[in-house]
Tab-separated table of C-alpha atoms in Angstrom:
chain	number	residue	atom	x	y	z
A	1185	UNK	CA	30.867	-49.327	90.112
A	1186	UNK	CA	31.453	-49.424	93.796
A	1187	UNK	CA	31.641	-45.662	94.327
A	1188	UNK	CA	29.226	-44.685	91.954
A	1189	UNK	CA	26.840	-47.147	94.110
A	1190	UNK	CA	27.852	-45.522	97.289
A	1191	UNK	CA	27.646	-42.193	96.264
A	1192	UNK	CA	24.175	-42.656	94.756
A	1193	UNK	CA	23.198	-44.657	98.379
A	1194	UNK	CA	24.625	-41.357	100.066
A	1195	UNK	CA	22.893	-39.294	98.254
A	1196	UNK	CA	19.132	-40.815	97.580
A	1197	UNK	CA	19.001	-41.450	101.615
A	1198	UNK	CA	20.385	-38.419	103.360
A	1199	UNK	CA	19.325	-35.840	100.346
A	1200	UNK	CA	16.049	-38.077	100.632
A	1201	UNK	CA	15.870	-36.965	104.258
A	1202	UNK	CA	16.928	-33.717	104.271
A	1203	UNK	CA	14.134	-33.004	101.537
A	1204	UNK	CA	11.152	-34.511	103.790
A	1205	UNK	CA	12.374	-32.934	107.081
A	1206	UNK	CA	12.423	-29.596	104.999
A	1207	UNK	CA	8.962	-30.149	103.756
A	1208	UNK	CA	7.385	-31.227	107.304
A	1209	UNK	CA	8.971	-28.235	108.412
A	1210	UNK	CA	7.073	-26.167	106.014
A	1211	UNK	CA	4.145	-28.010	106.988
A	1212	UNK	CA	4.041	-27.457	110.886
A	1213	UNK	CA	4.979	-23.754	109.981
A	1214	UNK	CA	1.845	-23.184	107.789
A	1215	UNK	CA	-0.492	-25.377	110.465
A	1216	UNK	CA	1.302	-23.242	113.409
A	1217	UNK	CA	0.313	-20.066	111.633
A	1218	UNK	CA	-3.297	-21.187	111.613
A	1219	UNK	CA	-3.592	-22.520	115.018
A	1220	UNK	CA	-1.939	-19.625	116.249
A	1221	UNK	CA	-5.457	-18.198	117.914
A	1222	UNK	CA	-5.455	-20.915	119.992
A	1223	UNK	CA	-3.690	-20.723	123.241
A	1224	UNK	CA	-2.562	-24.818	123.578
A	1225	UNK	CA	-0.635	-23.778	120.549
A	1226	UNK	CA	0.394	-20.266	120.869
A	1227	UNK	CA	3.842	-18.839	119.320
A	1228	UNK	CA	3.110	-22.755	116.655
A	1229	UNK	CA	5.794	-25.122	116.478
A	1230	UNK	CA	9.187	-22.829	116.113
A	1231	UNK	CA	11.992	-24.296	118.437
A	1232	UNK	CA	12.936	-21.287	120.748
A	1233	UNK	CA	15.982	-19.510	119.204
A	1234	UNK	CA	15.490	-20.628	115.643
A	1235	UNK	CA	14.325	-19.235	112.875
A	1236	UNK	CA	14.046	-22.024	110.523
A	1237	UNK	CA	13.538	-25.209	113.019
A	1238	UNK	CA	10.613	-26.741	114.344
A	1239	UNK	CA	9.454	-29.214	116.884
A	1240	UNK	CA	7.251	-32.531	115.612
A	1241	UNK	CA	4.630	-33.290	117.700
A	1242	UNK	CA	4.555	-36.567	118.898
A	1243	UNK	CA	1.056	-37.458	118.715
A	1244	UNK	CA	-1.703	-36.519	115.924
A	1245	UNK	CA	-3.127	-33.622	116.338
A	1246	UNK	CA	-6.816	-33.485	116.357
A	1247	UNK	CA	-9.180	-30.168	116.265
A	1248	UNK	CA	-12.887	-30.867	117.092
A	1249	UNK	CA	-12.669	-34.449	116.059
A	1250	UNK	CA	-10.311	-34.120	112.489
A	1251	UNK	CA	-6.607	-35.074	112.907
A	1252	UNK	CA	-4.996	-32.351	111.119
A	1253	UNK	CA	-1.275	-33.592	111.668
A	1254	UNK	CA	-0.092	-37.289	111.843
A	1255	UNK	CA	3.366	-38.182	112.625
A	1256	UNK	CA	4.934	-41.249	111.203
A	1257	UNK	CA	8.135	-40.827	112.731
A	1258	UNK	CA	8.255	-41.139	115.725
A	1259	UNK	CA	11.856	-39.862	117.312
A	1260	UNK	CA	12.334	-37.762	114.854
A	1261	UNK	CA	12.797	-33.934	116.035
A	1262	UNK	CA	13.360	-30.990	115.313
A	1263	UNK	CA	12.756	-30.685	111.901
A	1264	UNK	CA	14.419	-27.667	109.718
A	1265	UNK	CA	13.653	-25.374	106.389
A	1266	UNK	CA	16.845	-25.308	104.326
A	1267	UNK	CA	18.824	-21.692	105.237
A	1268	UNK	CA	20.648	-20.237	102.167
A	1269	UNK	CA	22.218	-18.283	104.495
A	1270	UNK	CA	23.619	-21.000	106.693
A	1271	UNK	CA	23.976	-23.854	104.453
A	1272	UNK	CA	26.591	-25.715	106.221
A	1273	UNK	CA	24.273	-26.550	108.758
A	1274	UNK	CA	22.551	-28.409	106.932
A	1275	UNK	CA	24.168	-31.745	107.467
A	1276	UNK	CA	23.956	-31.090	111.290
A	1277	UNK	CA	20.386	-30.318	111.346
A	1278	UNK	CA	19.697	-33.438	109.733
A	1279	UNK	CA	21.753	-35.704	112.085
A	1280	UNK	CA	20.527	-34.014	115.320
A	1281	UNK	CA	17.268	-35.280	114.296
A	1282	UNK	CA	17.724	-37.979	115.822
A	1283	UNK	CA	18.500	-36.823	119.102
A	1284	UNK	CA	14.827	-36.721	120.352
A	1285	UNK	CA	14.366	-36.072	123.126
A	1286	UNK	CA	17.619	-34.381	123.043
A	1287	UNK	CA	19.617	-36.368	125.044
A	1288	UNK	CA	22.888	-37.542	124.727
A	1289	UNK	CA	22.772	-40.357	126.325
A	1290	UNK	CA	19.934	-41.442	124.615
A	1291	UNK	CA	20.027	-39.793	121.277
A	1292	UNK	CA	21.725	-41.119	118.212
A	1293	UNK	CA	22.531	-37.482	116.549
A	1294	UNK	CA	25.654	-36.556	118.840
A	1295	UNK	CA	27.074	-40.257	117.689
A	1296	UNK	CA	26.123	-39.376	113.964
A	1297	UNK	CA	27.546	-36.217	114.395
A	1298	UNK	CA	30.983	-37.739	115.145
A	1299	UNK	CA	30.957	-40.241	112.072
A	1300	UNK	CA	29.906	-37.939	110.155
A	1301	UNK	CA	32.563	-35.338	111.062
A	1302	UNK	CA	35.068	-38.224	111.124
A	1303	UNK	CA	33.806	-39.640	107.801
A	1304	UNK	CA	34.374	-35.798	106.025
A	1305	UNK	CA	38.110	-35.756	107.320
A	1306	UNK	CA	38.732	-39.952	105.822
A	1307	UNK	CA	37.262	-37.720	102.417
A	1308	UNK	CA	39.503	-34.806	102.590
A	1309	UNK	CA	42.538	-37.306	103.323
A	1310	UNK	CA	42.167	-39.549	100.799
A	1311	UNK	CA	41.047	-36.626	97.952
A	1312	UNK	CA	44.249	-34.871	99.173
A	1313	UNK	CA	46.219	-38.105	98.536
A	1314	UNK	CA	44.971	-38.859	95.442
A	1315	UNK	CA	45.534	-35.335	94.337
A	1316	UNK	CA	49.218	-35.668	95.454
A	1317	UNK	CA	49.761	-38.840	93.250
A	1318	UNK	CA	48.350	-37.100	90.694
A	1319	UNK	CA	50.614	-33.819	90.866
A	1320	UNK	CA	53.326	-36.548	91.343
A	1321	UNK	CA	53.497	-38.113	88.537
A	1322	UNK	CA	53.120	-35.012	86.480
A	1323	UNK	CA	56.061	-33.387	88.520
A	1324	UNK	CA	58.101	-36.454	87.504
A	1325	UNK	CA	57.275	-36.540	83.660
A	1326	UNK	CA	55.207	-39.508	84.157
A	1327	UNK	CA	57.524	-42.029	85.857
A	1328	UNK	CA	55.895	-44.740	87.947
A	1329	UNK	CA	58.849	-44.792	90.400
A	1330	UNK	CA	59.634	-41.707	92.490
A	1331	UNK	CA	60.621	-41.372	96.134
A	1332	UNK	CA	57.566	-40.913	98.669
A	1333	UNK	CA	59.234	-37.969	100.249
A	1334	UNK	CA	58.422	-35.932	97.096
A	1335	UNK	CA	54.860	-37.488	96.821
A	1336	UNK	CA	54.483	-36.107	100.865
A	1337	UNK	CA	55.872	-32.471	99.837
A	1338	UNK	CA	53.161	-32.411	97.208
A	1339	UNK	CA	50.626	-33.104	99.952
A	1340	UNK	CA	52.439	-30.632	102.145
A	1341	UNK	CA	52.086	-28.171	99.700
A	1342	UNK	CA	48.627	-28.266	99.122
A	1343	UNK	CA	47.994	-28.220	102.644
A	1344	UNK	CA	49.796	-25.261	103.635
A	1345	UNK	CA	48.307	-23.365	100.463
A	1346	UNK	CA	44.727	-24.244	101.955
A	1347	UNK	CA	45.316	-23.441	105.370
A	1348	UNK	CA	47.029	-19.993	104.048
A	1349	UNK	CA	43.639	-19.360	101.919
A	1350	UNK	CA	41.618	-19.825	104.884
A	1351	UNK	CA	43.375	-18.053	107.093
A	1352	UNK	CA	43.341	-14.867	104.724
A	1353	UNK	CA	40.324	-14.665	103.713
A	1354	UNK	CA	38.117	-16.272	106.619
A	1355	UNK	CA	34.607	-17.839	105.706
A	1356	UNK	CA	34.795	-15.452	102.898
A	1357	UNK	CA	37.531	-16.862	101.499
A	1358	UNK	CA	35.990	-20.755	101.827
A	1359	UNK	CA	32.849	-19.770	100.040
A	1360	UNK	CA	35.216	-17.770	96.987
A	1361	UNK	CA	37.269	-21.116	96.837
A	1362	UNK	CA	33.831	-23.290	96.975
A	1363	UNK	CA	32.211	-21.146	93.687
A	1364	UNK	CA	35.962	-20.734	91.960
A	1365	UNK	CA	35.755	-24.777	92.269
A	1366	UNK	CA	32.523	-25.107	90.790
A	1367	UNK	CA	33.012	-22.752	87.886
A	1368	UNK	CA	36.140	-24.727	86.960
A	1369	UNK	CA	34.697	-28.064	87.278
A	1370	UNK	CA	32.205	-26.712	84.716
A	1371	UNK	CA	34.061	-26.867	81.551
A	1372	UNK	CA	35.818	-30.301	83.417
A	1373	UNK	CA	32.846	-31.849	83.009
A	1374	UNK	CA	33.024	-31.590	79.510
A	1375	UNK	CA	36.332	-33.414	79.656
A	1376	UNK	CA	34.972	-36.182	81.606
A	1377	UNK	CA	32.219	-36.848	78.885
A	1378	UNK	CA	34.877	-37.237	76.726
A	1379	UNK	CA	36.518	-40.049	78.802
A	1380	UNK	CA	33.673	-42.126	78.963
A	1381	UNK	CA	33.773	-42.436	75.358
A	1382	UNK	CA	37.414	-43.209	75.502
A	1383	UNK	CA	36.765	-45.693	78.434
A	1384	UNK	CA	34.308	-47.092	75.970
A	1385	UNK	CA	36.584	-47.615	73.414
A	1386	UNK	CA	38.930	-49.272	75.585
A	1387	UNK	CA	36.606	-51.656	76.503
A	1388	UNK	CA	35.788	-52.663	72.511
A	1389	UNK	CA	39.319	-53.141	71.904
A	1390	UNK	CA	40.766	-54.960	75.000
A	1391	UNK	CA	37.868	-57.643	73.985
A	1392	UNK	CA	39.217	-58.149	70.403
A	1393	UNK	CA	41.953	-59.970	70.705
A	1394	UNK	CA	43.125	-59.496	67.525
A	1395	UNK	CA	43.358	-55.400	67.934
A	1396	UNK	CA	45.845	-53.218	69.218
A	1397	UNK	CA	45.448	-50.748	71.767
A	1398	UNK	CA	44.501	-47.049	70.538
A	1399	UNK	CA	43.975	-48.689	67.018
A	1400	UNK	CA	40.333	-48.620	65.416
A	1401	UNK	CA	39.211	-50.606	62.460
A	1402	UNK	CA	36.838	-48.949	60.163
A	1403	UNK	CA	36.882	-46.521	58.290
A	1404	UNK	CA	37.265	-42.376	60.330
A	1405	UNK	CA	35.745	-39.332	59.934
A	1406	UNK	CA	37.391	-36.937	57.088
A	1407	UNK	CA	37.089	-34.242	60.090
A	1408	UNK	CA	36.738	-35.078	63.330
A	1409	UNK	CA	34.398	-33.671	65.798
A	1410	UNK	CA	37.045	-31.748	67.564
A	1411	UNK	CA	38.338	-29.984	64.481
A	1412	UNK	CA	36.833	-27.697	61.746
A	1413	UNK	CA	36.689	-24.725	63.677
A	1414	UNK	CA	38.066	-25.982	66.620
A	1415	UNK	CA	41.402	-26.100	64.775
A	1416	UNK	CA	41.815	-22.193	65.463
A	1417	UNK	CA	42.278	-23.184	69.468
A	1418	UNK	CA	45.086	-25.214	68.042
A	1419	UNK	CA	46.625	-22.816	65.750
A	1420	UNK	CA	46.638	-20.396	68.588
A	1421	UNK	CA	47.726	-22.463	71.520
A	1422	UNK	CA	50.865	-23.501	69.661
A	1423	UNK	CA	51.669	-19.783	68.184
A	1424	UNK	CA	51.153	-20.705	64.712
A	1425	UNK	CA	53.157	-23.706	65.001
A	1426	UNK	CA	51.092	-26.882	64.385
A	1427	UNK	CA	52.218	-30.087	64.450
A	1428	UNK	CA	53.579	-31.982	61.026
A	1429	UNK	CA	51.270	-34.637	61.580
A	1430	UNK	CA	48.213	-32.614	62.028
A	1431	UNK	CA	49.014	-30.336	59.044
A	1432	UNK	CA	49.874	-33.507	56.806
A	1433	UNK	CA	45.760	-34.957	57.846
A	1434	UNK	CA	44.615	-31.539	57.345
A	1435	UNK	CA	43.777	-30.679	60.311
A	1436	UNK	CA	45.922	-27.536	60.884
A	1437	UNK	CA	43.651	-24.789	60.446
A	1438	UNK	CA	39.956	-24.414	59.710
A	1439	UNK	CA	39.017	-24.012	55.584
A	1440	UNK	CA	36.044	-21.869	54.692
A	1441	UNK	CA	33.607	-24.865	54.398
A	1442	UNK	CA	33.740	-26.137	57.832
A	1443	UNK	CA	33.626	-22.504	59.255
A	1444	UNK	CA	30.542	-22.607	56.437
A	1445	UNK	CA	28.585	-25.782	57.762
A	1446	UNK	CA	29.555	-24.804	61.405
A	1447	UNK	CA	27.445	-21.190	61.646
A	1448	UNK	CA	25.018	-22.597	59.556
A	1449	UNK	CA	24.371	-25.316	61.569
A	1450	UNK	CA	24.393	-22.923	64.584
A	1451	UNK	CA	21.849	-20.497	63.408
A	1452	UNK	CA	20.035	-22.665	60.690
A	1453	UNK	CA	20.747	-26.129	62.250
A	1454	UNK	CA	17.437	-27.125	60.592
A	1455	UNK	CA	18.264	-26.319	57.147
A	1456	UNK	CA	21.463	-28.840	57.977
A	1457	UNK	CA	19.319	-31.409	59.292
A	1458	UNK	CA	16.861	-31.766	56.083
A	1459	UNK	CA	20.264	-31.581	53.688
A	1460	UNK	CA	21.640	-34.299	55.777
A	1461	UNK	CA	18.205	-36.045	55.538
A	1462	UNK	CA	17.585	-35.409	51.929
A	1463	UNK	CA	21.530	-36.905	51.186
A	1464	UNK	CA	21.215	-39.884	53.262
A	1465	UNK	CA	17.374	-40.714	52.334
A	1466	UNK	CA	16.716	-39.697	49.243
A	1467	UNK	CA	13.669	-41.393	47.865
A	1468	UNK	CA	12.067	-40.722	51.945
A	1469	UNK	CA	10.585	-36.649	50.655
A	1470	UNK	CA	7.810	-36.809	53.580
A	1471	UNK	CA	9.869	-38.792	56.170
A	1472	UNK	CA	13.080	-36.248	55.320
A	1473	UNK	CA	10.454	-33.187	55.849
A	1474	UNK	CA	8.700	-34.715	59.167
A	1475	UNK	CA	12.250	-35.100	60.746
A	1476	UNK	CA	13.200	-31.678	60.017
A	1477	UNK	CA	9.573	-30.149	60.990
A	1478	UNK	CA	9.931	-31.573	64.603
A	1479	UNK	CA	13.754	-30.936	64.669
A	1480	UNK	CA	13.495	-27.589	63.723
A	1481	UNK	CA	9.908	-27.470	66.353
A	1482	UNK	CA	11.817	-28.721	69.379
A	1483	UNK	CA	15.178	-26.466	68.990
A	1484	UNK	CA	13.071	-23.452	68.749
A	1485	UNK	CA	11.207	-24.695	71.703
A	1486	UNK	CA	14.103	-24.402	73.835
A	1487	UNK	CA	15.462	-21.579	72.805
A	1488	UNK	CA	12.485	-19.859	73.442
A	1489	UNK	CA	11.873	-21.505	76.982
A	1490	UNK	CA	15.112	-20.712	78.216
A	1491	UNK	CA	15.272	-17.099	76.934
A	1492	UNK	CA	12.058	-16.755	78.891
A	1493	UNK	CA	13.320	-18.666	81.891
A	1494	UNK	CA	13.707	-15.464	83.799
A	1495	UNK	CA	10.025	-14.268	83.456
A	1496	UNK	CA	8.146	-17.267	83.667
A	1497	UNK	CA	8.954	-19.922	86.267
A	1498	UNK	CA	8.111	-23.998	86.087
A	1499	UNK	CA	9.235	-23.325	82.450
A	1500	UNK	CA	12.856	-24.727	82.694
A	1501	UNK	CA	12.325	-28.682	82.793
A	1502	UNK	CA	10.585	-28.681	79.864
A	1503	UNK	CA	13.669	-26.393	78.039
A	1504	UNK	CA	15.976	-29.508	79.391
A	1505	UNK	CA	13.414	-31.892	78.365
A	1506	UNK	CA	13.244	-30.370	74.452
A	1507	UNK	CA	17.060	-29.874	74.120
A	1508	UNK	CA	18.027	-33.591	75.078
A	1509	UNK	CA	15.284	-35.080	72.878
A	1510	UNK	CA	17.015	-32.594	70.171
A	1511	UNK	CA	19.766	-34.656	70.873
A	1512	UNK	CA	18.556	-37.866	70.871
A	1513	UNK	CA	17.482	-37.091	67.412
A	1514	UNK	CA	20.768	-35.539	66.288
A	1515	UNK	CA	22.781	-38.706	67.796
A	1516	UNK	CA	20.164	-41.126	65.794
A	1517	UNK	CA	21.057	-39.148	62.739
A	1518	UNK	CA	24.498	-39.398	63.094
A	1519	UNK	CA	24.309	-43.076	64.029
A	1520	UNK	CA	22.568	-43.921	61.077
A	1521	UNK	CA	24.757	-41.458	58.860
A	1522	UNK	CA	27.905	-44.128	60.653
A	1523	UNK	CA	26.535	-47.327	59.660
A	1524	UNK	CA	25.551	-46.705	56.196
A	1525	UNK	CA	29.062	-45.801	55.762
A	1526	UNK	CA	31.292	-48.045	57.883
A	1527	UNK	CA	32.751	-45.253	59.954
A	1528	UNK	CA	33.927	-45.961	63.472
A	1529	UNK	CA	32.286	-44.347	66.538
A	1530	UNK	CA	30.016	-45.311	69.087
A	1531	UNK	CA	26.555	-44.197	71.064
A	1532	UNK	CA	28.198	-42.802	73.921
A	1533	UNK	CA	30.566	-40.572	71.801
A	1534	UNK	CA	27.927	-39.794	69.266
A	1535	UNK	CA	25.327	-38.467	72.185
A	1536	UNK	CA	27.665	-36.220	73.955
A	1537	UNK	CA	29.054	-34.336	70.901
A	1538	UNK	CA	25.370	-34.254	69.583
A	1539	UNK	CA	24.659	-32.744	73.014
A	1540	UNK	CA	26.968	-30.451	73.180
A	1541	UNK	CA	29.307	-30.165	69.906
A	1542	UNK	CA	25.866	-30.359	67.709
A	1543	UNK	CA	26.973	-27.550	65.157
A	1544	UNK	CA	30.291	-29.280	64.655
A	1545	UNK	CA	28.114	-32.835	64.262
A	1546	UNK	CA	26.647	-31.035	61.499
A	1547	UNK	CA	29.817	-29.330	59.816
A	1548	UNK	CA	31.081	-32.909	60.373
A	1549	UNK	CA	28.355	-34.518	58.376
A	1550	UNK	CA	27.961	-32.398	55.373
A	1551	UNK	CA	31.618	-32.420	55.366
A	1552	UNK	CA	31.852	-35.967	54.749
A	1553	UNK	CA	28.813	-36.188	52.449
A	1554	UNK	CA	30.379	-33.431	50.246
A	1555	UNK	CA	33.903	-35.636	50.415
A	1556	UNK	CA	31.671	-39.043	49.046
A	1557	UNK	CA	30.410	-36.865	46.145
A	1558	UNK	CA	33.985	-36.016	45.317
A	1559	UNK	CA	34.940	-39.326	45.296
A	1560	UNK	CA	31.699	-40.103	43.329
A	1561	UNK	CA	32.285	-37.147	40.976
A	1562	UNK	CA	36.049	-38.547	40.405
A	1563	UNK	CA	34.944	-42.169	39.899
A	1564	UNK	CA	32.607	-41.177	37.336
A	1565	UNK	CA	35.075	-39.019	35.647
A	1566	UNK	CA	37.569	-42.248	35.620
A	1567	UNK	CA	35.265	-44.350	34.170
A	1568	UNK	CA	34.711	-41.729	31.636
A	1569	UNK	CA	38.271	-41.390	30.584
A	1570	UNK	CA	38.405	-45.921	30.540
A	1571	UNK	CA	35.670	-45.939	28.216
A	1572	UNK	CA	37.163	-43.538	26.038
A	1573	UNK	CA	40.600	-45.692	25.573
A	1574	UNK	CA	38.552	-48.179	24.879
């Protein structure tokens, strides 16, 4: 909890900042532009050499009698529009801020400069550690006890293949490593969704004393949200060659109903919805059809919005806005579908695969709903065949 607090202190205050100086920047360039007639403020508020800074005033401003600019801060100066171009200088345009009236011996930005600078490096030296541990233990099949010196090559390594990076490809180079980092910590981020739920679980059964670790009681889903269709990854990525224990579960390869409910519930995830609905409630008609209507009026909403994204701007939020309430209301289905039946899950993994995974919720679903009517089906026929020995 301690780094999540810092890092959301870090980035409310100095993202906070950055965002206000921005907008006051805007601000003195729009009033500079219209008091640019006047001579006492001729050529506005741009700090000489800049392009995107600009000096506060200060004291208000006042033009026959109305104060048309108030500063609150006083100290605070220059004051700088965010630079796509240039956006390492952000930070530093920030912390120089402070420096009014630009003085270093009486400024604070040259000594924020330096923490700040000196704060980055602690960063890079720890991440760089930790990412040596890491590499580590997976160089030494998971042993907890291995010799520094091999931990220290690690580091060595990455260092030198950094500095080799940089020095080939210049600035260029740091900005293709900066978006080749960000495009793989995409899907990551998929991964670390994931290990909440798993964290979650942890939690459940480390407080039951009675449990064993990685052991769940209740009753499991006849296919889990990770196969169906996904089983085809699995087929591939081990040549054909699953393992025993996966083929003896059934889980080996995808059959034709799960690649069934899967497209259906990606192109006609409505019509999935009110079968689910109509299975779990049936007696409920109008509820059953009300759930579907605004299902069905929400996931064409955000289709729609972010298909049209590109041509009409402001539009986006509300896309975000529609697809997580169309997930709210697919992990609410699924919860309910869970209790009435005693299966084992929780919110946290129920709301990221009905997020993300919501076709394979589906398939998952109507999977296990067609499974109880076997089981029905199979009862009744046993029955049948008791009462006719009888």
């Amino acid at each position: 909890m301690v780094p999540l607090c810092y890092c959301i202190l870090w980035f409310s205050v100095w993202g906070g900042i950055g965002i206000r100086q921005a907008r006051q920047a805007m601000e003195l360039e729009v009033l500079g532009a219209k008091l640019e007639n006047d001579t006492t403020w001729a050529g506005g508020f741009l700090q000489a050499g800049s392009e995107f800074c600009y000096d506060v005033p200060q004291q208000n401003i006042v033009i026959d009698g109305d104060t048309v600019f108030t500063n609150h801060l006083l100290g605070v100066t220059p004051v700088c529009k965010f630079d796509s171009a240039n956006q390492d200088a952000a930070a530093f345009n920030v912390l120089y801020s402070f420096s009014y009236p630009d003085d270093y011996d009486v400024g604070y930005g040259p000594t924020l400069t330096v923490f700040f600078l000196f704060s980055v490096a602690v960063y890079f030296a720890t991440s760089s550690d930790s990412g040596s541990l890491v590499v580590d233990f997976l160089a030494s099949n998971g042993r907890m006890h291995h010799h520094w010196l091999q931990r220290m090559f690690w580091a060595l390594t990455e260092g030198a293949v950094a500095t080799a990076l940089l020095n080939a490809g210049g600035a260029d180079g740091l900005a293709a490593l900066q978006a080749a980092s960000i495009i793989c910590g995409l899907p990551f981020t998929v991964f670390l969704l994931y290990l909440l739920q798993g964290i979650y679980e942890m939690c459940e059964q480390a407080l039951d004393e009675d449990q064993e670790l990685f052991e769940f009681k209740g009753r499991a889903f006849k296919m889990p949200v990770y196969g169906g269709i996904m089983n085809i990854f699995e087929y591939l990525a081990s040549l054909g060659s699953v393992h025993e224990a996966r083929i003896a579960i059934g889980i080996d390869t995808p059959t034709m109903p799960q690649v069934k409910e899967y497209f259906q519930g990606l192109f006609v995830p409505m019509l999935s919805v009110f079968q689910i609905q109509s299975a779990m409630y049936p007696e409920q008609k109008v509820y059953n059809m009300f759930f579907t209507s605004i299902y069905t009026f929400l996931h064409i909403a955000w289709v729609i919005i972010f298909i049209m994204v590109s041509e009409t701007e402001g539009l986006l939020a509300w896309g975000w806005v529609a697809y997580f309430i169309n997930g709210i209301l697919i992990t609410g289905m699924k919860m309910d579908f869970r209790s009435t039946r005693s299966i084992h899950g929780n919110f946290i993994g129920d709301l990221i695969s009905s997020l993300i995974f919501w076709p394979q919720v589906f398939a998952q679903l109507k999977i296990e709903l067609e499974d109880d009517s076997a089981q029905v089906g199979a009862g009744a026929y046993d029955d049948a065949e008791v009462e006719a020995e009888a």
